[in-house]
Coordinates of N, CA and C in Angstrom, one line a residue:
X562 N -290.3 200.7 -131.4 CA -290.3 199.3 -131.1 C -289.2 198.6 -132.0
X563 N -288.7 199.1 -133.1 CA -287.6 198.6 -133.9 C -286.3 198.6 -133.0
X564 N -286.2 199.6 -132.2 CA -285.0 199.9 -131.5 C -285.0 198.9 -130.3
X565 N -286.2 198.4 -129.8 CA -286.2 197.7 -128.7 C -286.1 196.2 -129.1
X566 N -286.5 195.9 -130.4 CA -286.0 194.5 -131.1 C -284.6 194.2 -131.3
X567 N -284.0 195.4 -131.6 CA -282.5 195.5 -132.2 C -281.7 195.4 -130.8
X568 N -282.0 196.2 -129.7 CA -281.4 196.0 -128.6 C -281.4 194.6 -127.9
X569 N -282.7 194.0 -128.2 CA -282.8 192.7 -127.7 C -281.9 191.7 -128.5
X570 N -281.9 191.9 -129.7 CA -281.0 191.0 -130.6 C -279.6 191.0 -130.0
X571 N -279.2 192.4 -130.0 CA -277.9 192.5 -129.6 C -277.4 192.0 -128.5
X572 N -278.2 192.3 -127.5 CA -278.1 191.7 -125.9 C -278.0 190.2 -126.0
X573 N -278.9 189.5 -126.6 CA -278.9 188.0 -126.7 C -277.6 187.6 -127.4
X574 N -277.4 188.3 -128.6 CA -275.9 187.8 -129.2 C -274.8 187.9 -128.2
X575 N -274.8 189.0 -127.6 CA -273.5 189.2 -126.7 C -273.5 188.1 -125.7
X576 N -274.7 187.7 -125.0 CA -275.0 186.8 -123.9 C -274.5 185.4 -124.5
X577 N -275.0 185.2 -125.8 CA -274.6 183.9 -126.4 C -273.3 183.6 -126.5
X578 N -272.7 184.6 -127.1 CA -271.3 184.9 -127.2 C -270.3 184.7 -126.0
X579 N -270.6 185.4 -125.1 CA -269.9 185.3 -123.6 C -269.9 184.0 -123.2
X580 N -271.2 183.3 -123.2 CA -271.6 182.0 -122.8 C -270.5 180.9 -123.5
X581 N -270.5 181.1 -124.6 CA -269.7 180.2 -125.6 C -268.2 180.2 -125.2
X582 N -267.8 181.7 -124.8 CA -266.3 181.9 -124.4 C -266.1 181.0 -123.2
X583 N -267.2 181.3 -122.4 CA -266.9 180.7 -121.1 C -266.9 179.0 -121.0
X584 N -267.7 178.5 -121.8 CA -267.7 177.1 -122.3 C -266.5 176.6 -122.7
X585 N -265.8 177.4 -123.6 CA -264.6 177.0 -124.3 C -263.4 177.2 -123.3
X586 N -263.7 177.9 -122.4 CA -262.2 178.1 -121.4 C -261.9 177.0 -121.0
X587 N -260.5 176.7 -120.9 CA -259.9 175.5 -120.3 C -260.0 175.4 -118.8
X588 N -260.2 174.2 -118.4 CA -260.6 173.8 -116.9 C -259.1 174.0 -116.2
X589 N -259.2 174.1 -114.9 CA -257.8 173.9 -114.2 C -257.1 172.7 -114.6
X590 N -257.6 171.6 -114.8 CA -257.0 170.5 -115.0 C -256.3 170.7 -116.4
X591 N -256.6 171.5 -117.2 CA -256.0 171.6 -118.6 C -254.7 172.4 -118.5
X592 N -254.3 172.7 -117.4 CA -253.0 173.4 -117.3 C -251.9 172.9 -118.1
X593 N -251.1 173.7 -119.0 CA -249.8 173.2 -119.9 C -248.7 173.9 -119.7
X594 N -247.9 173.9 -120.4 CA -246.7 174.7 -120.9 C -247.4 176.2 -121.1
X595 N -248.5 176.2 -121.6 CA -248.8 177.7 -121.8 C -249.1 178.5 -120.7
X596 N -249.2 177.8 -119.5 CA -249.4 178.3 -118.1 C -248.1 179.0 -117.4
X597 N -247.2 178.8 -118.2 CA -245.8 179.0 -117.7 C -245.7 180.6 -117.7
X598 N -245.0 181.3 -116.8 CA -244.8 182.6 -117.0 C -243.2 182.8 -117.0
X599 N -242.4 181.9 -117.2 CA -240.9 182.0 -117.6 C -240.4 180.7 -118.1
X600 N -239.5 181.0 -118.9 CA -238.9 179.7 -119.8 C -237.6 179.5 -118.8
X601 N -237.0 178.3 -119.1 CA -235.9 177.8 -118.4 C -235.3 177.1 -119.6
X602 N -233.8 177.2 -119.5 CA -232.9 176.3 -120.3 C -233.3 175.0 -119.9
X603 N -233.9 174.0 -120.7 CA -234.3 172.8 -120.5 C -233.0 172.2 -119.4
X604 N -233.4 171.5 -118.4 CA -232.4 170.6 -117.6 C -233.1 169.5 -117.2
X605 N -232.3 168.5 -116.6 CA -232.8 167.2 -116.0 C -232.5 167.6 -114.5
X606 N -233.5 166.7 -113.9 CA -233.5 166.8 -112.5 C -234.0 165.5 -111.8
X607 N -233.7 165.4 -110.7 CA -234.0 164.0 -109.8 C -234.8 164.4 -108.8
X608 N -236.3 163.7 -108.3 CA -237.2 164.1 -107.6 C -236.4 163.7 -106.2
X609 N -236.7 164.5 -105.2 CA -235.9 164.6 -103.7 C -237.0 164.2 -102.9
X610 N -237.6 163.0 -102.8 CA -238.5 162.9 -101.8 C -239.3 161.4 -102.2
X611 N -240.3 161.0 -101.3 CA -241.3 160.0 -101.8 C -242.6 160.2 -101.6
X612 N -243.5 160.2 -102.6 CA -245.0 160.2 -102.4 C -245.3 161.8 -102.7
X613 N -244.4 162.3 -103.7 CA -244.5 163.9 -104.2 C -245.6 163.9 -105.3
X614 N -246.8 164.8 -105.1 CA -247.8 164.6 -106.0 C -247.1 165.2 -107.3
X615 N -247.5 164.9 -108.5 CA -247.4 165.4 -109.9 C -248.5 165.8 -110.5
X616 N -248.6 167.2 -110.4 CA -250.1 167.6 -110.4 C -250.4 168.2 -111.9
X617 N -251.7 168.7 -112.3 CA -252.1 169.1 -113.6 C -251.8 170.5 -113.7
X618 N -251.6 171.2 -112.8 CA -251.2 172.9 -112.9 C -250.5 173.1 -111.7
X619 N -250.0 174.5 -111.7 CA -248.7 174.9 -110.8 C -249.3 175.3 -109.5
X620 N -250.1 174.6 -108.8 CA -250.4 174.8 -107.4 C -251.0 173.6 -106.8
X621 N -251.2 173.8 -105.4 CA -251.8 172.5 -104.8 C -253.4 172.4 -105.1
X622 N -253.8 173.4 -105.8 CA -255.3 173.3 -105.9 C -255.5 172.6 -107.3
X623 N -254.5 172.1 -107.8 CA -254.6 171.4 -109.3 C -254.7 169.7 -108.8
X624 N -255.3 169.1 -109.6 CA -255.2 167.5 -109.2 C -254.1 166.7 -109.5
X625 N -253.8 165.8 -108.6 CA -252.8 165.0 -108.7 C -253.0 163.9 -109.9
X626 N -251.9 163.6 -110.7 CA -251.9 162.6 -111.8 C -251.3 161.4 -111.1
X627 N -250.7 161.6 -110.0 CA -250.1 160.3 -109.2 C -248.9 160.8 -108.3
X628 N -248.0 159.9 -108.0 CA -247.0 160.2 -107.3 C -245.8 160.0 -107.6
X629 N -244.9 160.5 -107.3 CA -243.4 160.7 -107.9 C -242.5 160.2 -106.7
X630 N -241.4 159.5 -106.7 CA -240.5 159.2 -105.6 C -239.2 159.2 -105.9
X631 N -238.4 159.4 -104.7 CA -236.9 159.8 -104.8 C -236.1 159.1 -106.1
X632 N -235.4 160.0 -106.8 CA -234.5 159.7 -108.0 C -235.5 159.4 -109.3
X633 N -236.8 159.4 -109.2 CA -237.3 159.6 -110.6 C -236.8 160.8 -111.3
X634 N -236.5 160.8 -112.5 CA -236.0 161.7 -113.3 C -237.1 162.4 -114.2
X635 N -236.8 163.8 -114.1 CA -237.8 164.9 -114.9 C -236.8 165.7 -115.8
X636 N -237.4 166.0 -116.7 CA -236.8 167.1 -117.7 C -237.9 168.7 -117.5
X637 N -237.1 169.6 -117.1 CA -237.7 170.7 -116.7 C -237.6 171.6 -118.1
X638 N -238.9 172.2 -118.3 CA -239.0 173.2 -119.4 C -239.3 174.7 -119.0
X639 N -240.2 174.7 -118.1 CA -240.5 176.3 -117.6 C -241.0 176.3 -116.4
X640 N -241.4 177.3 -115.8 CA -242.1 177.5 -114.6 C -243.2 178.4 -114.5
X641 N -243.7 178.7 -113.2 CA -244.5 179.5 -112.9 C -244.6 179.6 -111.3
X642 N -244.1 180.7 -110.9 CA -243.6 180.9 -109.4 C -242.8 179.8 -108.9
X643 N -242.9 179.0 -107.8 CA -241.9 177.9 -107.6 C -242.4 176.8 -108.0
X644 N -242.9 176.5 -109.2 CA -243.6 175.3 -109.7 C -242.7 175.2 -111.2
X645 N -242.5 174.0 -111.4 CA -241.9 173.6 -112.8 C -243.1 172.7 -113.7
X646 N -242.9 173.0 -114.8 CA -243.8 172.2 -115.9 C -242.5 171.0 -116.3
X647 N -242.6 169.8 -116.1 CA -241.5 169.0 -116.3 C -242.5 167.8 -117.4
X648 N -241.3 166.8 -117.8 CA -241.8 165.5 -118.3 C -240.9 164.5 -117.6
X649 N -241.9 163.3 -116.9 CA -241.2 162.3 -116.3 C -240.4 161.6 -117.5
X650 N -239.0 161.3 -117.3 CA -238.3 160.9 -118.5 C -237.9 159.1 -117.9
X651 N -237.8 159.1 -116.4 CA -237.5 157.6 -116.2 C -238.0 157.7 -114.8
X652 N -238.7 156.7 -114.7 CA -239.2 156.3 -113.3 C -238.8 155.2 -112.7
X653 N -238.5 155.2 -111.3 CA -238.3 154.2 -110.4 C -239.3 153.1 -109.8
X654 N -240.2 154.0 -109.0 CA -241.2 153.5 -108.3 C -242.4 153.9 -108.6
X655 N -242.5 155.0 -109.5 CA -243.8 155.8 -109.7 C -244.7 154.8 -110.6
X656 N -246.0 154.9 -110.5 CA -247.0 154.2 -111.3 C -247.0 155.0 -112.6
X657 N -246.7 156.3 -112.8 CA -246.9 157.0 -113.9 C -245.8 156.6 -115.0
X658 N -246.3 156.6 -116.2 CA -245.7 156.3 -117.5 C -244.6 157.3 -117.6
X659 N -243.5 157.0 -118.2 CA -242.4 157.9 -118.6 C -243.1 158.6 -119.9
X660 N -242.6 159.7 -119.9 CA -243.2 160.7 -120.9 C -244.7 161.4 -120.5
X661 N -245.1 161.1 -119.4 CA -246.0 161.9 -118.7 C -245.7 163.3 -118.1
X662 N -246.3 164.3 -118.7 CA -246.0 165.7 -118.3 C -246.8 166.3 -117.3
X663 N -246.3 167.0 -116.4 CA -246.9 167.6 -115.1 C -246.0 168.7 -114.4
X664 N -246.6 169.0 -113.2 CA -246.3 170.0 -112.4 C -245.6 169.7 -111.2
X665 N -244.3 170.1 -110.8 CA -244.0 169.7 -109.5 C -243.6 171.1 -108.8
X666 N -243.6 171.2 -107.3 CA -242.8 172.4 -106.7 C -241.2 172.4 -107.0
X667 N -240.5 173.3 -107.1 CA -239.0 173.3 -107.4 C -238.4 172.9 -106.4
X668 N -238.8 172.9 -105.1 CA -238.0 172.6 -103.9 C -238.0 171.0 -103.7
X669 N -239.2 170.2 -104.5 CA -238.9 169.0 -104.5 C -238.0 168.0 -105.5
X670 N -237.1 168.9 -106.0 CA -236.2 168.4 -107.2 C -234.7 168.8 -106.6
X671 N -234.0 168.0 -107.2 CA -232.4 168.2 -107.1 C -232.3 168.7 -108.6
X672 N -231.4 169.5 -108.6 CA -231.3 170.2 -110.0 C -230.0 169.5 -110.5
X673 N -230.1 169.3 -111.9 CA -228.6 168.6 -112.4 C -228.6 169.6 -113.6
X674 N -227.3 169.6 -114.2 CA -226.9 170.2 -115.5 C -227.7 169.8 -116.6
X675 N -228.2 170.7 -117.5 CA -228.7 170.4 -118.8 C -228.1 169.9 -119.9

């Protein structure tokens, strides 16, 4: 009987800890620079296109923060696959505030020297 109680207590403790870890895990919308798999020498870039989604993470599965437009300026910090983690440094048409961080596909940018 003692062993059964101990086993039940251990099982309950493990399941509670596992549930807490799952509850504390970040959501897909919480992706940040920590999601990057490679670093880049910081460089500036211009958006090449209109109505480009500025996303919360490095894929189309993440939500859009808003849209970027031709010649909006970004500072690029790091990447994952063909996505770059950036900061909007100067906006021309975008409703997003300068200083907003987000993800954009690398082929939507014109790269400039850092």
